[in-house]
Amino acid sequence: QRAPTPSAAAELAVPDREEQWNILQNLQQNISENMQKRLKLCYNELEQYNLALERKPAHHIWKRDFDQLEQAGQTLQIQIQRRMQA
């Protein structure tokens, strides 16, 4: 770009402080809003998990998982014995 005077060239070369301030303010607001949205989503997921735990207490969930793991262990033991015999 061309400028008619050195001061006009300086104005073109240097960004407007107020405009830069407004851009920073907008970025800060967007970041803040996004953080609030993410926190709200996390809170909602935590609430859903808590409701699920209230409906089915944790010890039932753990027992079910333990039973499945125990059954898988027994199946594995049987397969190992069969392979060793074969």
N, CA and C atoms as an extended XYZ file, in Angstrom:
258
Properties=species:S:1:pos:R:3:atomname:S:1:resname:S:1:resid:I:1 pbc="F F F"
N         0.845       -1.192        0.000 N   GLN     1
C         0.000        0.000        0.000 CA  GLN     1
C         0.877        1.237        0.000 C   GLN     1
N         0.291        2.277       -0.496 N   ARG     2
C         0.985        3.567       -0.516 CA  ARG     2
C         0.242        4.517        0.405 C   ARG     2
N         0.994        5.386        1.024 N   ALA     3
C         0.408        6.394        1.902 CA  ALA     3
C         0.921        7.760        1.473 C   ALA     3
N         0.069        8.767        1.598 N   PRO     4
C         0.480       10.092        1.135 CA  PRO     4
C         1.536       10.756        2.043 C   PRO     4
N         1.557       10.401        3.315 N   THR     5
C         2.507       11.019        4.253 CA  THR     5
C         3.107        9.935        5.145 C   THR     5
N         4.236       10.231        5.769 N   PRO     6
C         4.827        9.257        6.698 CA  PRO     6
C         3.897        8.934        7.885 C   PRO     6
N         3.180        9.921        8.373 N   SER     7
C         2.272        9.638        9.498 CA  SER     7
C         1.109        8.754        9.044 C   SER     7
N         0.637        8.934        7.834 N   ALA     8
C        -0.421        8.073        7.302 CA  ALA     8
C         0.117        6.647        7.103 C   ALA     8
N         1.373        6.527        6.710 N   ALA     9
C         2.001        5.211        6.552 CA  ALA     9
C         2.106        4.523        7.912 C   ALA     9
N         2.465        5.286        8.927 N   ALA    10
C         2.550        4.721       10.278 CA  ALA    10
C         1.188        4.231       10.744 C   ALA    10
N         0.156        4.986       10.445 N   GLU    11
C        -1.200        4.571       10.818 CA  GLU    11
C        -1.594        3.273       10.116 C   GLU    11
N        -1.174        3.119        8.872 N   LEU    12
C        -1.477        1.895        8.130 CA  LEU    12
C        -0.656        0.708        8.654 C   LEU    12
N         0.580        0.987        9.072 N   ALA    13
C         1.479       -0.084        9.484 CA  ALA    13
C         1.197       -0.597       10.895 C   ALA    13
N         0.719        0.292       11.762 N   VAL    14
C         0.495       -0.077       13.163 CA  VAL    14
C        -0.982       -0.375       13.370 C   VAL    14
N        -1.279       -1.537       13.958 N   PRO    15
C        -2.691       -1.858       14.178 CA  PRO    15
C        -3.327       -0.901       15.190 C   PRO    15
N        -4.613       -0.697       15.000 N   ASP    16
C        -5.365        0.188       15.886 CA  ASP    16
C        -5.484       -0.466       17.259 C   ASP    16
N        -5.062        0.245       18.290 N   ARG    17
C        -5.059       -0.304       19.649 CA  ARG    17
C        -6.471       -0.666       20.115 C   ARG    17
N        -7.417        0.182       19.832 N   GLU    18
C        -8.798       -0.085       20.270 CA  GLU    18
C        -9.365       -1.308       19.556 C   GLU    18
N        -9.064       -1.425       18.274 N   GLU    19
C        -9.539       -2.588       17.517 CA  GLU    19
C        -8.922       -3.872       18.070 C   GLU    19
N        -7.615       -3.844       18.363 N   GLN    20
C        -6.950       -5.008       18.944 CA  GLN    20
C        -7.534       -5.342       20.320 C   GLN    20
N        -7.838       -4.316       21.102 N   TRP    21
C        -8.445       -4.522       22.416 CA  TRP    21
C        -9.809       -5.205       22.272 C   TRP    21
N       -10.605       -4.753       21.321 N   ASN    22
C       -11.915       -5.359       21.084 CA  ASN    22
C       -11.791       -6.813       20.648 C   ASN    22
N       -10.798       -7.107       19.805 N   ILE    23
C       -10.572       -8.489       19.381 CA  ILE    23
C       -10.224       -9.352       20.590 C   ILE    23
N        -9.334       -8.860       21.451 N   LEU    24
C        -8.965       -9.608       22.653 CA  LEU    24
C       -10.160       -9.810       23.575 C   LEU    24
N       -10.986       -8.790       23.722 N   GLN    25
C       -12.175       -8.904       24.562 CA  GLN    25
C       -13.126       -9.970       24.014 C   GLN    25
N       -13.305       -9.976       22.701 N   ASN    26
C       -14.165      -10.984       22.070 CA  ASN    26
C       -13.607      -12.392       22.262 C   ASN    26
N       -12.289      -12.523       22.104 N   LEU    27
C       -11.669      -13.832       22.328 CA  LEU    27
C       -11.852      -14.284       23.772 C   LEU    27
N       -11.659      -13.375       24.699 N   GLN    28
C       -11.829      -13.712       26.107 CA  GLN    28
C       -13.268      -14.141       26.399 C   GLN    28
N       -14.210      -13.440       25.835 N   GLN    29
C       -15.616      -13.788       26.036 CA  GLN    29
C       -15.929      -15.147       25.428 C   GLN    29
N       -15.413      -15.416       24.227 N   ASN    30
C       -15.637      -16.717       23.587 CA  ASN    30
C       -15.029      -17.850       24.400 C   ASN    30
N       -13.821      -17.635       24.898 N   ILE    31
C       -13.174      -18.659       25.721 CA  ILE    31
C       -13.983      -18.913       26.974 C   ILE    31
N       -14.428      -17.858       27.606 N   SER    32
C       -15.213      -17.994       28.832 CA  SER    32
C       -16.522      -18.736       28.567 C   SER    32
N       -17.197      -18.397       27.500 N   GLU    33
C       -18.452      -19.062       27.156 CA  GLU    33
C       -18.216      -20.548       26.845 C   GLU    33
N       -17.143      -20.843       26.103 N   ASN    34
C       -16.840      -22.235       25.777 CA  ASN    34
C       -16.506      -23.036       27.032 C   ASN    34
N       -15.774      -22.427       27.945 N   MET    35
C       -15.454      -23.120       29.198 CA  MET    35
C       -16.728      -23.391       29.998 C   MET    35
N       -17.630      -22.437       30.033 N   GLN    36
C       -18.890      -22.626       30.746 CA  GLN    36
C       -19.703      -23.756       30.121 C   GLN    36
N       -19.728      -23.798       28.791 N   LYS    37
C       -20.461      -24.866       28.107 CA  LYS    37
C       -19.860      -26.229       28.425 C   LYS    37
N       -18.522      -26.315       28.391 N   ARG    38
C       -17.866      -27.588       28.687 CA  ARG    38
C       -18.109      -28.018       30.126 C   ARG    38
N       -18.036      -27.068       31.047 N   LEU    39
C       -18.303      -27.389       32.447 CA  LEU    39
C       -19.730      -27.877       32.633 C   LEU    39
N       -20.650      -27.242       31.920 N   LYS    40
C       -22.047      -27.649       32.010 CA  LYS    40
C       -22.231      -29.066       31.473 C   LYS    40
N       -21.571      -29.386       30.360 N   LEU    41
C       -21.646      -30.737       29.802 CA  LEU    41
C       -21.069      -31.760       30.778 C   LEU    41
N       -19.927      -31.443       31.372 N   CYS    42
C       -19.318      -32.360       32.346 CA  CYS    42
C       -20.233      -32.545       33.544 C   CYS    42
N       -20.824      -31.463       33.992 N   TYR    43
C       -21.727      -31.547       35.136 CA  TYR    43
C       -22.928      -32.422       34.795 C   TYR    43
N       -23.476      -32.241       33.600 N   ASN    44
C       -24.622      -33.049       33.179 CA  ASN    44
C       -24.261      -34.532       33.094 C   ASN    44
N       -23.071      -34.836       32.562 N   GLU    45
C       -22.644      -36.231       32.482 CA  GLU    45
C       -22.464      -36.816       33.877 C   GLU    45
N       -21.911      -36.026       34.789 N   LEU    46
C       -21.745      -36.489       36.156 CA  LEU    46
C       -23.098      -36.738       36.820 C   LEU    46
N       -24.045      -35.868       36.552 N   GLU    47
C       -25.389      -36.050       37.103 CA  GLU    47
C       -26.032      -37.331       36.567 C   GLU    47
N       -25.858      -37.592       35.275 N   GLN    48
C       -26.410      -38.817       34.689 CA  GLN    48
C       -25.767      -40.047       35.322 C   GLN    48
N       -24.469      -39.996       35.550 N   TYR    49
C       -23.778      -41.110       36.187 CA  TYR    49
C       -24.286      -41.309       37.611 C   TYR    49
N       -24.458      -40.208       38.333 N   ASN    50
C       -24.986      -40.299       39.702 CA  ASN    50
C       -26.390      -40.895       39.715 C   ASN    50
N       -27.218      -40.498       38.773 N   LEU    51
C       -28.567      -41.065       38.698 CA  LEU    51
C       -28.518      -42.560       38.414 C   LEU    51
N       -27.612      -42.950       37.541 N   ALA    52
C       -27.472      -44.375       37.235 CA  ALA    52
C       -27.021      -45.141       38.472 C   ALA    52
N       -26.115      -44.566       39.230 N   LEU    53
C       -25.653      -45.224       40.450 CA  LEU    53
C       -26.763      -45.313       41.486 C   LEU    53
N       -27.614      -44.286       41.532 N   GLU    54
C       -28.726      -44.320       42.482 CA  GLU    54
C       -29.714      -45.421       42.108 C   GLU    54
N       -29.929      -45.606       40.823 N   ARG    55
C       -30.848      -46.644       40.368 CA  ARG    55
C       -30.272      -48.029       40.592 C   ARG    55
N       -28.992      -48.156       40.385 N   LYS    56
C       -28.334      -49.452       40.534 CA  LYS    56
C       -27.063      -49.210       41.342 C   LYS    56
N       -27.105      -49.526       42.618 N   PRO    57
C       -25.955      -49.230       43.470 CA  PRO    57
C       -24.656      -49.810       42.921 C   PRO    57
N       -23.572      -49.146       43.250 N   ALA    58
C       -22.268      -49.498       42.700 CA  ALA    58
C       -21.873      -50.933       43.021 C   ALA    58
N       -22.219      -51.417       44.212 N   HIS    59
C       -21.794      -52.777       44.544 CA  HIS    59
C       -22.435      -53.816       43.630 C   HIS    59
N       -23.628      -53.531       43.102 N   HIS    60
C       -24.241      -54.443       42.128 CA  HIS    60
C       -23.454      -54.435       40.814 C   HIS    60
N       -23.049      -53.248       40.416 N   ILE    61
C       -22.277      -53.120       39.174 CA  ILE    61
C       -20.948      -53.849       39.336 C   ILE    61
N       -20.278      -53.621       40.479 N   TRP    62
C       -18.998      -54.274       40.718 CA  TRP    62
C       -19.156      -55.786       40.799 C   TRP    62
N       -20.220      -56.243       41.438 N   LYS    63
C       -20.446      -57.689       41.558 CA  LYS    63
C       -20.656      -58.298       40.181 C   LYS    63
N       -21.457      -57.640       39.351 N   ARG    64
C       -21.691      -58.142       37.995 CA  ARG    64
C       -20.374      -58.236       37.235 C   ARG    64
N       -19.570      -57.168       37.304 N   ASP    65
C       -18.288      -57.170       36.606 CA  ASP    65
C       -17.353      -58.228       37.181 C   ASP    65
N       -17.349      -58.375       38.496 N   PHE    66
C       -16.512      -59.391       39.133 CA  PHE    66
C       -16.939      -60.787       38.696 C   PHE    66
N       -18.235      -61.022       38.660 N   ASP    67
C       -18.744      -62.321       38.233 CA  ASP    67
C       -18.329      -62.627       36.797 C   ASP    67
N       -18.424      -61.631       35.934 N   GLN    68
C       -18.022      -61.829       34.540 CA  GLN    68
C       -16.526      -62.123       34.451 C   GLN    68
N       -15.742      -61.397       35.237 N   LEU    69
C       -14.301      -61.620       35.234 CA  LEU    69
C       -13.961      -63.007       35.782 C   LEU    69
N       -14.649      -63.409       36.824 N   GLU    70
C       -14.421      -64.738       37.402 CA  GLU    70
C       -14.774      -65.828       36.396 C   GLU    70
N       -15.881      -65.653       35.706 N   GLN    71
C       -16.297      -66.635       34.702 CA  GLN    71
C       -15.272      -66.706       33.564 C   GLN    71
N       -14.770      -65.556       33.146 N   ALA    72
C       -13.752      -65.545       32.090 CA  ALA    72
C       -12.490      -66.242       32.567 C   ALA    72
N       -12.132      -66.053       33.826 N   GLY    73
C       -10.960      -66.720       34.384 CA  GLY    73
C       -11.140      -68.225       34.411 C   GLY    73
N       -12.318      -68.692       34.775 N   GLN    74
C       -12.590      -70.132       34.800 CA  GLN    74
C       -12.534      -70.709       33.395 C   GLN    74
N       -13.101      -70.009       32.440 N   THR    75
C       -13.069      -70.461       31.053 CA  THR    75
C       -11.630      -70.553       30.571 C   THR    75
N       -10.832      -69.579       30.915 N   LEU    76
C        -9.428      -69.577       30.524 CA  LEU    76
C        -8.684      -70.754       31.150 C   LEU    76
N        -8.953      -71.039       32.419 N   GLN    77
C        -8.319      -72.175       33.099 CA  GLN    77
C        -8.664      -73.488       32.388 C   GLN    77
N        -9.918      -73.651       32.028 N   ILE    78
C       -10.369      -74.866       31.337 CA  ILE    78
C        -9.660      -74.993       30.000 C   ILE    78
N        -9.568      -73.905       29.271 N   GLN    79
C        -8.892      -73.945       27.954 CA  GLN    79
C        -7.427      -74.271       28.111 C   GLN    79
N        -6.787      -73.726       29.138 N   ILE    80
C        -5.371      -74.022       29.364 CA  ILE    80
C        -5.194      -75.508       29.676 C   ILE    80
N        -6.064      -76.050       30.531 N   GLN    81
C        -5.963      -77.470       30.861 CA  GLN    81
C        -6.171      -78.344       29.635 C   GLN    81
N        -7.124      -77.989       28.801 N   ARG    82
C        -7.380      -78.773       27.580 CA  ARG    82
C        -6.190      -78.739       26.663 C   ARG    82
N        -5.561      -77.597       26.512 N   ARG    83
C        -4.411      -77.488       25.622 CA  ARG    83
C        -3.221      -78.265       26.173 C   ARG    83
N        -3.072      -78.217       27.479 N   MET    84
C        -1.958      -78.953       28.089 CA  MET    84
C        -2.173      -80.450       27.919 C   MET    84
N        -3.422      -80.911       28.028 N   GLN    85
C        -3.716      -82.326       27.855 CA  GLN    85
C        -3.550      -82.748       26.397 C   GLN    85
N        -3.864      -81.840       25.508 N   ALA    86
C        -3.747      -82.162       24.083 CA  ALA    86
C        -2.277      -82.176       23.722 C   ALA    86
